Amino acid sequence: MFKVLCILLSLLVLSRSQKQRCDQTPPQATVITPSDNMGIYRMSISTKGNDTNIYRPDQTYVLKLTTNNATRPFRWFMITVEDPEMDTNPEYDPKLVDVGSLKTIDTNKQSRYSERCYNSVENTDNSDKYKVEIHWVSPKQNARRQTVRLRAMVAENKEVWHVGENLTITLEKDDRRPLDSPPYSPEPNCNLCSEAQYEVIFNGRWSRMTHPRYYPSKPDDNGYSHLVGASHSFSHTIWQPGDQASPGLQKLAEEADISLIEREIIDSMSPLNGTRTLIIGKRRFHPAMGEPSHSLFRVDNVHHLFSLVVAIKPSPDWFLGAYKFELCTNIGWLKESEIPLFPWDAGTMDGVSYESVPSITQPRDVVSRVAVGSFNKESPFYQMNLNEMKPFALLQVRLLNVFPLVGAECSQEDSVFTCSEVQNDQQEEQRENLEEKEDEKEEPIISELKIAEECVASEWGECLLKYRLEAGGN
């Protein structure tokens, strides 16, 4: 009983201490005041170019603790990642703030996760050290925290230890869009009083030349699935990071089979919300993976975004894609754009490389970037940041035609059709009337396809079959 009470007391003390600013004083220290560093010891971070004071979300960085004096090694160390707000907020709890995470990577087992402080690593032994490397994975894209502080301590012996200058790094979040972001953020409303027709072009770039690390051993099995997606409303989601993959996306990512996600898109078709146009493009396999895959689709002021996906094979559950790509702008329909595509992980199967033997992810994870900056040396993306990776594909979208809404009250300025307030009110009334009948319809009302822009319900099966044959078969 006494032992149990001691353990509980220790856990309580540890919990309380981890809610405070980490005290990095070495447990072995006989002097409680740190010594002047004199520039001998330094912590550095592997940022690229001039980005020395910023970090990009969801990236892996290498931290290095070094001494520049061969006669002055260090025995003990600690590195802590924290929010500077904790200096002034007595209620601060580090477990509630995303400041990223530290990962031990040294092969000599010189580091371990600290039991004294949260989000900290420390030495495992008393040996002399001249360099230690630690990985820091930066906070997620949607993390609230903008500023992160990395703080290190090195100790030469029981009497001499150092903190502060050259051992502290403060970084600000890079607010620039990720490399594969569309040019405009999704908006809930589109005031354009018109429809538009677009072409989307998928250009594969994945090859042994561009991505040589652990490139699949049987190139003839390499390929992209059909391109599949839809134009849709602001409130509709086909896929997005942080959500669990739908059954259709799971089947596509694992098996390169579009049948289920295609049915999900068709079942969501509605003039009020949901999806409007099914997007399908041809499959591409080796040696024709570099040939483009095309599709046409339509948008309107309800369905003014599009999302699409393409599976990568072989892979455990990886895919390429764009989500909630906004086409409606305050100056008219987006004329053209091109973005690079990088792999995403559906979160349903485990595997570190293209040809890994997959196993079911337990518990199931959410959609996220493939482990860029992976700590596993068998990964094609080992210690690689997104800005260092070459695109697996390029996605182009270009405007073909704009059609004013028939019977709508619109004003035209600089060839941009804009809905009047009267028309907005009329649209809302029509929407409410359609909502009352929404449960009565059995087939999609809106279903423009590449070869038939208007398939009425009675022709739906024939249209879809004809389009699939045009798009490359199964």
Short mmCIF file of N, CA and C in Angstrom, two decimals, residues 32 112 300:
data_model
loop_
_atom_site.label_atom_id
_atom_site.label_comp_id
_atom_site.label_asym_id
_atom_site.label_seq_id
_atom_site.Cartn_x
_atom_site.Cartn_y
_atom_site.Cartn_z
N ILE A 32 23.74 25.82 -9.07
CA ILE A 32 22.41 26.05 -9.62
C ILE A 32 22.37 27.17 -10.65
N ARG A 112 16.80 10.19 -25.22
CA ARG A 112 15.56 9.53 -24.85
C ARG A 112 14.53 10.61 -24.52
N ASP A 300 -21.33 26.35 -61.05
CA ASP A 300 -22.29 27.45 -60.98
C ASP A 300 -22.12 28.14 -59.63
#
